């Protein structure tokens, strides 16, 4: 059997964009000809995760945690899917992770026991449903059930990566809508609220019969791109498919209102993509491809090849969820991409690191969101 035991070192500072919800680093008024930011030296946590430079520019946590918050009935627990992210969230919030025992029996059954009282508490459970998807999903359901049976006042499932989100509609006859099924399971397990990052499609929020807070991780990537000293006149944001146009348009608007290009993609099967043509001009430009996830990297790499054929000077790939199913690493490290920028909503194994990879932490963003949910404050104002 394996058990989970986590401790929490002192806190990490919250990024500057959270200190003032009305400010935007990439608004048209703040950037004229370039997207350059004067930022201090980047931080390194020593676990392979590179934190963006702005993490050292905020004073939000320079002061001790207030007495009211230190004594709050907020409890934060971690599943086994991404304990490093959970620990970083706890650091940023000035809290310690709750004590919990999670074990696997010989036949694979999951055993969960809370090692401290949560009676009357506002409990947040951090557990992405990543590979192995079904195991981690079942663990999340049991975590929720354990908190509910321990008389927690409220239980919020913090799901940085929501598995089965791609099965959100019927495109052919006799298909299941697994995203709705998973939403029902989480609700029936006893969750009062869900907090998720960059869902594959916004309609997935409607599958839940409980409130859903949708966290956008774009500010973290945008701030990092701002440190690249790329002239705004040279930038073009590219959507890798027609379905991601709205996401890319929102990204381009924040990135100095950069022009938009679209890759016309025809898919012949799951994880199989064929690029047909490009809508827009990328000649001599620095192309930034934006997507919610990279799975086998077929779409991103074929899109990058097309952009180079059309005269793009450099191609960057940005996504929130680094799924990286084989043969993604071989494709991404082939030299077509100048840099692959992802976040740590999913754990990236050290064996999957490659020179072009940059991992940004969303821990402070999630920590601030959790505080706001607990304090009944606005969450959407973070992203304005």
Short mmCIF file of C-alpha atoms in Angstrom, two decimals:
data_model
loop_
_atom_site.label_atom_id
_atom_site.label_comp_id
_atom_site.label_asym_id
_atom_site.label_seq_id
_atom_site.Cartn_x
_atom_site.Cartn_y
_atom_site.Cartn_z
CA UNK A 1 0.00 0.00 0.00
CA UNK A 2 1.05 3.58 -0.65
CA UNK A 3 0.13 6.49 1.60
CA UNK A 4 0.26 10.26 1.06
CA UNK A 5 2.14 12.45 3.55
CA UNK A 6 2.71 16.13 2.71
CA UNK A 7 4.22 19.07 4.57
CA UNK A 8 4.18 22.77 3.67
CA UNK A 9 7.21 25.15 3.80
CA UNK A 10 6.74 28.94 4.11
CA UNK A 11 4.62 30.84 1.58
CA UNK A 12 5.30 31.97 -1.97
CA UNK A 13 4.40 35.48 -3.15
CA UNK A 14 1.32 36.03 -5.28
CA UNK A 15 1.82 37.46 -8.81
CA UNK A 16 1.25 41.14 -9.41
CA UNK A 17 -1.79 40.76 -11.60
CA UNK A 18 -3.76 39.46 -8.58
CA UNK A 19 -2.92 42.49 -6.45
CA UNK A 20 -5.16 44.70 -8.59
CA UNK A 21 -7.99 42.99 -10.38
CA UNK A 22 -8.66 46.02 -12.57
CA UNK A 23 -5.15 46.18 -14.08
CA UNK A 24 -4.15 44.34 -17.23
CA UNK A 25 -0.51 43.91 -18.18
CA UNK A 26 -1.36 43.55 -21.82
CA UNK A 27 -4.03 46.22 -22.23
CA UNK A 28 -3.67 48.50 -25.24
CA UNK A 29 -2.87 51.46 -23.02
CA UNK A 30 0.03 49.73 -21.25
CA UNK A 31 1.82 48.46 -24.35
CA UNK A 32 2.47 50.41 -27.51
CA UNK A 33 5.22 48.84 -29.59
CA UNK A 34 6.43 45.94 -27.48
CA UNK A 35 5.37 43.39 -24.93
CA UNK A 36 8.42 43.78 -22.73
CA UNK A 37 8.22 43.77 -18.94
CA UNK A 38 10.94 44.82 -16.52
CA UNK A 39 10.78 41.86 -14.18
CA UNK A 40 13.11 40.46 -11.54
CA UNK A 41 14.98 37.19 -11.85
CA UNK A 42 12.90 34.04 -12.31
CA UNK A 43 12.35 31.68 -9.41
CA UNK A 44 13.14 27.97 -9.35
CA UNK A 45 11.47 25.66 -6.86
CA UNK A 46 13.99 22.90 -7.51
CA UNK A 47 11.36 20.35 -8.59
CA UNK A 48 11.68 21.03 -12.30
CA UNK A 49 9.03 23.76 -12.26
CA UNK A 50 9.99 27.18 -13.59
CA UNK A 51 7.99 29.99 -12.05
CA UNK A 52 7.40 33.11 -14.16
CA UNK A 53 9.42 36.17 -13.19
CA UNK A 54 6.46 38.20 -11.94
CA UNK A 55 6.14 35.90 -8.91
CA UNK A 56 8.73 38.04 -7.14
CA UNK A 57 7.08 41.39 -7.86
CA UNK A 58 4.05 41.28 -5.56
CA UNK A 59 3.75 42.29 -1.93
CA UNK A 60 0.49 40.46 -1.27
CA UNK A 61 2.08 37.90 1.04
CA UNK A 62 4.91 40.01 2.41
CA UNK A 63 2.70 40.67 5.42
CA UNK A 64 1.83 37.82 7.78
CA UNK A 65 -1.46 36.05 7.19
CA UNK A 66 -4.15 37.95 9.08
CA UNK A 67 -5.50 36.53 12.31
CA UNK A 68 -8.94 36.12 10.81
CA UNK A 69 -7.58 34.04 7.94
CA UNK A 70 -5.08 32.13 10.06
CA UNK A 71 -7.93 30.97 12.28
CA UNK A 72 -10.35 30.35 9.45
CA UNK A 73 -12.22 27.11 9.03
CA UNK A 74 -10.83 26.64 5.53
CA UNK A 75 -9.19 23.26 4.98
CA UNK A 76 -7.11 22.30 1.96
CA UNK A 77 -6.48 18.65 1.12
CA UNK A 78 -4.58 17.03 -1.73
CA UNK A 79 -5.19 13.87 -3.67
CA UNK A 80 -2.33 11.88 -5.18
CA UNK A 81 -2.71 13.11 -8.78
CA UNK A 82 -0.63 16.32 -8.43
CA UNK A 83 0.64 16.76 -4.85
CA UNK A 84 3.35 19.24 -5.93
CA UNK A 85 0.75 21.72 -7.19
CA UNK A 86 -1.34 21.24 -4.03
CA UNK A 87 1.66 22.02 -1.88
CA UNK A 88 2.45 25.16 -3.89
CA UNK A 89 -1.16 26.31 -3.49
CA UNK A 90 -0.88 25.83 0.27
CA UNK A 91 2.37 27.86 0.33
CA UNK A 92 0.78 30.72 -1.59
CA UNK A 93 -2.22 30.77 0.76
CA UNK A 94 -0.12 30.70 3.91
CA UNK A 95 -1.77 27.44 4.97
CA UNK A 96 -0.74 23.86 5.60
CA UNK A 97 -2.20 20.96 3.70
CA UNK A 98 -4.65 18.91 5.72
CA UNK A 99 -3.48 15.56 7.05
CA UNK A 100 -4.90 12.68 5.06
CA UNK A 101 -4.19 9.01 4.39
CA UNK A 102 -4.74 7.66 0.88
CA UNK A 103 -3.90 4.04 0.18
CA UNK A 104 -4.31 1.45 -2.55
CA UNK A 105 -5.31 -2.10 -1.72
CA UNK A 106 -3.71 -4.94 -3.63
CA UNK A 107 -6.70 -5.13 -6.00
CA UNK A 108 -6.53 -1.41 -6.76
CA UNK A 109 -9.31 -0.20 -4.45
CA UNK A 110 -8.82 3.28 -3.00
CA UNK A 111 -8.91 3.89 0.75
CA UNK A 112 -9.22 7.43 2.14
CA UNK A 113 -9.15 8.59 5.75
CA UNK A 114 -8.99 12.20 6.96
CA UNK A 115 -6.49 12.53 9.80
CA UNK A 116 -8.02 15.72 11.23
CA UNK A 117 -11.48 17.07 11.92
CA UNK A 118 -13.33 18.95 9.18
CA UNK A 119 -16.63 19.34 11.03
CA UNK A 120 -18.20 22.64 10.03
CA UNK A 121 -15.26 23.51 7.75
CA UNK A 122 -15.07 24.82 4.20
CA UNK A 123 -13.06 22.05 2.53
CA UNK A 124 -11.20 22.30 -0.79
CA UNK A 125 -9.95 19.11 -2.44
CA UNK A 126 -7.22 19.48 -5.09
CA UNK A 127 -7.28 16.58 -7.54
CA UNK A 128 -6.93 16.79 -11.34
CA UNK A 129 -8.43 13.83 -13.16
CA UNK A 130 -5.33 13.14 -15.25
CA UNK A 131 -3.57 9.90 -16.17
CA UNK A 132 -4.48 7.36 -14.85
CA UNK A 133 -7.78 9.14 -15.42
CA UNK A 134 -10.22 6.61 -14.02
CA UNK A 135 -8.16 6.00 -10.87
CA UNK A 136 -7.81 9.68 -10.13
CA UNK A 137 -11.49 10.33 -10.80
CA UNK A 138 -12.49 7.53 -8.42
CA UNK A 139 -10.09 8.90 -5.80
CA UNK A 140 -11.71 12.34 -6.12
CA UNK A 141 -15.17 10.86 -5.61
CA UNK A 142 -14.04 9.00 -2.49
CA UNK A 143 -12.31 12.14 -1.16
CA UNK A 144 -15.55 14.08 -1.53
CA UNK A 145 -17.52 11.30 0.15
CA UNK A 146 -15.07 11.14 3.06
CA UNK A 147 -15.40 14.89 3.68
CA UNK A 148 -19.17 14.80 3.42
CA UNK A 149 -19.41 11.93 5.92
CA UNK A 150 -17.03 13.80 8.25
CA UNK A 151 -19.60 16.64 8.46
CA UNK A 152 -17.78 19.24 6.38
CA UNK A 153 -19.91 22.35 5.95
CA UNK A 154 -19.02 22.77 2.26
CA UNK A 155 -16.92 20.65 -0.10
CA UNK A 156 -15.33 22.19 -3.20
CA UNK A 157 -13.67 19.94 -5.77
CA UNK A 158 -10.66 21.83 -7.18
CA UNK A 159 -10.05 20.13 -10.53
CA UNK A 160 -7.14 21.84 -12.33
CA UNK A 161 -7.65 19.45 -15.24
CA UNK A 162 -11.13 18.08 -15.88
CA UNK A 163 -10.85 14.71 -17.62
CA UNK A 164 -13.46 13.57 -20.14
CA UNK A 165 -14.06 17.23 -21.04
CA UNK A 166 -13.55 16.45 -24.74
CA UNK A 167 -16.57 14.13 -24.71
CA UNK A 168 -18.90 17.11 -24.31
CA UNK A 169 -21.28 16.62 -27.26
CA UNK A 170 -22.52 14.10 -29.79
CA UNK A 171 -20.84 14.45 -33.15
CA UNK A 172 -21.92 11.00 -34.39
CA UNK A 173 -24.74 8.62 -33.63
CA UNK A 174 -24.71 6.44 -30.51
CA UNK A 175 -21.92 8.38 -28.75
CA UNK A 176 -21.86 9.02 -25.02
CA UNK A 177 -21.51 12.47 -23.47
CA UNK A 178 -19.03 11.40 -20.80
CA UNK A 179 -18.47 14.96 -19.53
CA UNK A 180 -22.07 15.06 -18.31
CA UNK A 181 -21.74 11.63 -16.70
CA UNK A 182 -18.61 12.70 -14.78
CA UNK A 183 -20.35 15.90 -13.70
CA UNK A 184 -23.22 13.83 -12.32
CA UNK A 185 -20.82 11.55 -10.45
CA UNK A 186 -19.05 14.47 -8.75
CA UNK A 187 -22.37 16.05 -7.81
CA UNK A 188 -23.83 12.82 -6.46
CA UNK A 189 -20.66 12.15 -4.44
CA UNK A 190 -21.53 15.26 -2.41
CA UNK A 191 -19.52 18.17 -3.85
CA UNK A 192 -21.12 21.57 -3.28
CA UNK A 193 -18.99 23.41 -5.84
CA UNK A 194 -16.42 22.77 -8.55
CA UNK A 195 -13.41 24.91 -9.37
CA UNK A 196 -11.85 24.00 -12.73
CA UNK A 197 -9.14 25.44 -14.99
CA UNK A 198 -9.61 26.12 -18.71
CA UNK A 199 -12.34 23.64 -19.55
CA UNK A 200 -12.21 22.26 -23.08
CA UNK A 201 -15.46 24.06 -23.80
CA UNK A 202 -17.46 26.45 -21.65
CA UNK A 203 -20.63 24.42 -22.13
CA UNK A 204 -19.23 21.80 -19.74
CA UNK A 205 -20.09 24.13 -16.85
CA UNK A 206 -23.77 23.59 -17.69
CA UNK A 207 -23.44 19.86 -17.09
CA UNK A 208 -23.11 20.45 -13.35
CA UNK A 209 -26.14 21.03 -11.14
CA UNK A 210 -23.87 22.83 -8.65
CA UNK A 211 -21.93 26.12 -9.03
CA UNK A 212 -18.78 26.00 -11.16
CA UNK A 213 -15.96 28.55 -10.97
CA UNK A 214 -14.04 28.58 -14.25
CA UNK A 215 -10.42 29.72 -13.77
CA UNK A 216 -8.60 31.04 -16.82
CA UNK A 217 -4.84 30.47 -16.77
CA UNK A 218 -4.12 32.90 -19.62
CA UNK A 219 -2.80 35.67 -17.29
CA UNK A 220 0.07 33.41 -16.20
CA UNK A 221 1.11 32.67 -19.80
CA UNK A 222 0.57 36.27 -20.92
CA UNK A 223 2.82 37.63 -18.18
CA UNK A 224 5.54 35.18 -19.16
CA UNK A 225 5.28 36.09 -22.84
CA UNK A 226 5.64 39.72 -21.79
CA UNK A 227 9.15 38.91 -20.59
CA UNK A 228 10.18 37.69 -24.06
CA UNK A 229 10.77 41.26 -25.39
CA UNK A 230 8.91 40.52 -28.62
CA UNK A 231 7.69 43.57 -30.51
CA UNK A 232 3.91 43.73 -30.64
CA UNK A 233 4.17 44.54 -34.36
CA UNK A 234 5.78 41.13 -34.96
CA UNK A 235 3.21 39.08 -33.05
CA UNK A 236 0.38 37.03 -34.47
CA UNK A 237 -1.81 34.71 -32.39
CA UNK A 238 -2.81 31.46 -34.09
CA UNK A 239 -5.72 29.19 -33.30
CA UNK A 240 -4.80 25.57 -34.15
CA UNK A 241 -8.40 24.86 -35.20
CA UNK A 242 -11.69 26.63 -35.82
CA UNK A 243 -13.09 25.47 -32.47
CA UNK A 244 -10.42 27.41 -30.57
CA UNK A 245 -10.99 30.77 -32.28
CA UNK A 246 -12.78 32.35 -29.31
CA UNK A 247 -9.94 31.33 -26.98
CA UNK A 248 -7.28 32.65 -29.37
CA UNK A 249 -9.18 35.90 -29.95
CA UNK A 250 -9.37 36.59 -26.21
CA UNK A 251 -5.65 35.80 -25.93
CA UNK A 252 -4.78 38.12 -28.83
CA UNK A 253 -6.82 40.96 -27.33
CA UNK A 254 -4.81 40.80 -24.12
CA UNK A 255 -1.54 40.47 -26.04
CA UNK A 256 -1.45 44.05 -27.38
CA UNK A 257 -4.50 43.33 -29.55
CA UNK A 258 -2.34 41.18 -31.84
CA UNK A 259 -3.71 39.97 -35.21
CA UNK A 260 -5.30 36.54 -35.43
CA UNK A 261 -4.71 33.61 -37.79
CA UNK A 262 -6.57 30.30 -37.96
CA UNK A 263 -5.37 26.85 -39.00
CA UNK A 264 -8.06 24.97 -40.92
CA UNK A 265 -7.86 21.44 -39.56
CA UNK A 266 -9.74 18.37 -40.70
CA UNK A 267 -9.79 15.49 -38.22
CA UNK A 268 -10.28 11.95 -39.50
CA UNK A 269 -10.31 10.24 -36.11
CA UNK A 270 -9.46 10.68 -32.42
CA UNK A 271 -5.88 11.94 -31.95
CA UNK A 272 -5.48 12.10 -35.74
CA UNK A 273 -5.40 15.53 -37.39
CA UNK A 274 -4.67 16.73 -40.90
CA UNK A 275 -3.91 20.40 -41.52
CA UNK A 276 -5.37 21.79 -44.72
CA UNK A 277 -4.62 25.52 -44.96
CA UNK A 278 -4.06 28.77 -43.08
CA UNK A 279 -6.42 31.72 -42.75
CA UNK A 280 -4.45 34.89 -42.08
CA UNK A 281 -0.95 36.29 -42.63
CA UNK A 282 2.07 35.07 -40.63
CA UNK A 283 4.91 35.91 -43.01
CA UNK A 284 7.89 37.29 -41.09
CA UNK A 285 5.92 37.15 -37.83
CA UNK A 286 6.39 35.48 -34.45
CA UNK A 287 3.44 33.08 -34.29
CA UNK A 288 1.98 32.12 -30.90
CA UNK A 289 -0.25 29.06 -31.10
CA UNK A 290 -2.80 28.87 -28.28
CA UNK A 291 -4.76 25.80 -27.17
CA UNK A 292 -6.28 24.45 -23.97
CA UNK A 293 -4.28 21.21 -24.02
CA UNK A 294 -1.57 19.30 -25.85
CA UNK A 295 -2.25 15.57 -25.95
CA UNK A 296 -0.35 13.71 -28.67
CA UNK A 297 0.81 17.06 -30.16
CA UNK A 298 -0.30 16.12 -33.67
CA UNK A 299 -2.38 19.29 -34.11
CA UNK A 300 0.29 21.63 -32.72
CA UNK A 301 3.20 20.17 -34.67
CA UNK A 302 1.37 20.00 -38.01
CA UNK A 303 0.16 23.54 -37.41
CA UNK A 304 3.72 24.68 -36.66
CA UNK A 305 4.97 23.06 -39.87
CA UNK A 306 2.30 24.91 -41.84
CA UNK A 307 3.20 28.21 -40.18
CA UNK A 308 6.86 27.77 -41.13
CA UNK A 309 5.81 26.97 -44.71
CA UNK A 310 3.82 30.22 -44.74
CA UNK A 311 6.87 32.21 -43.67
CA UNK A 312 6.57 32.51 -39.87
CA UNK A 313 9.88 33.56 -38.29
CA UNK A 314 9.36 31.73 -34.99
CA UNK A 315 6.56 29.57 -33.60
CA UNK A 316 5.63 29.32 -29.92
CA UNK A 317 3.09 26.84 -28.53
CA UNK A 318 1.10 27.75 -25.41
CA UNK A 319 -1.37 25.58 -23.56
CA UNK A 320 -2.74 25.12 -20.05
CA UNK A 321 -2.83 21.34 -19.81
CA UNK A 322 0.29 19.34 -20.71
CA UNK A 323 -1.28 15.90 -21.24
CA UNK A 324 1.71 14.75 -23.35
CA UNK A 325 0.56 11.31 -24.46
CA UNK A 326 3.08 9.42 -26.63
CA UNK A 327 4.50 10.40 -29.08
CA UNK A 328 4.04 14.03 -27.96
CA UNK A 329 7.57 14.54 -26.60
CA UNK A 330 9.24 13.36 -29.80
CA UNK A 331 7.03 15.64 -31.87
CA UNK A 332 7.41 18.71 -29.68
CA UNK A 333 11.19 18.41 -29.44
CA UNK A 334 11.65 18.02 -33.21
CA UNK A 335 12.78 21.64 -33.64
CA UNK A 336 9.66 23.14 -35.22
CA UNK A 337 8.78 25.04 -32.05
CA UNK A 338 10.90 27.77 -30.51
CA UNK A 339 9.33 27.14 -27.10
CA UNK A 340 6.50 25.08 -25.63
CA UNK A 341 4.89 26.96 -22.73
CA UNK A 342 2.60 24.99 -20.41
CA UNK A 343 1.32 25.23 -16.84
CA UNK A 344 1.52 22.75 -13.97
CA UNK A 345 -2.19 21.89 -13.81
CA UNK A 346 -0.90 18.42 -14.70
CA UNK A 347 2.32 16.91 -13.37
CA UNK A 348 5.02 16.59 -16.05
CA UNK A 349 7.41 13.72 -15.39
CA UNK A 350 11.09 14.64 -15.47
CA UNK A 351 11.67 12.08 -18.21
CA UNK A 352 9.34 14.15 -20.41
CA UNK A 353 11.38 17.37 -20.11
CA UNK A 354 12.96 18.67 -23.29
CA UNK A 355 14.97 21.85 -24.03
CA UNK A 356 12.07 23.86 -25.46
CA UNK A 357 9.73 23.17 -22.53
CA UNK A 358 8.79 25.87 -20.00
CA UNK A 359 6.44 25.05 -17.10
CA UNK A 360 4.64 27.92 -15.37
CA UNK A 361 2.94 27.57 -12.00
CA UNK A 362 -0.75 28.42 -11.52
CA UNK A 363 -0.56 27.83 -7.77
CA UNK A 364 -0.93 31.48 -6.76
CA UNK A 365 -3.79 31.99 -9.19
CA UNK A 366 -5.65 29.00 -7.74
CA UNK A 367 -4.79 30.03 -4.19
CA UNK A 368 -6.27 33.50 -4.70
CA UNK A 369 -9.37 31.98 -6.30
CA UNK A 370 -9.85 29.61 -3.36
CA UNK A 371 -9.62 32.52 -0.91
CA UNK A 372 -12.21 34.44 -2.90
CA UNK A 373 -14.59 31.50 -3.03
CA UNK A 374 -14.19 31.02 0.72
CA UNK A 375 -14.73 34.75 1.40
CA UNK A 376 -17.74 34.92 -0.99
CA UNK A 377 -15.88 37.46 -3.14
CA UNK A 378 -15.86 37.92 -6.91
CA UNK A 379 -13.78 35.42 -8.89
CA UNK A 380 -14.40 36.79 -12.37
CA UNK A 381 -12.88 40.16 -11.41
CA UNK A 382 -9.44 38.47 -11.33
CA UNK A 383 -9.53 38.08 -15.09
CA UNK A 384 -10.92 41.50 -16.09
#
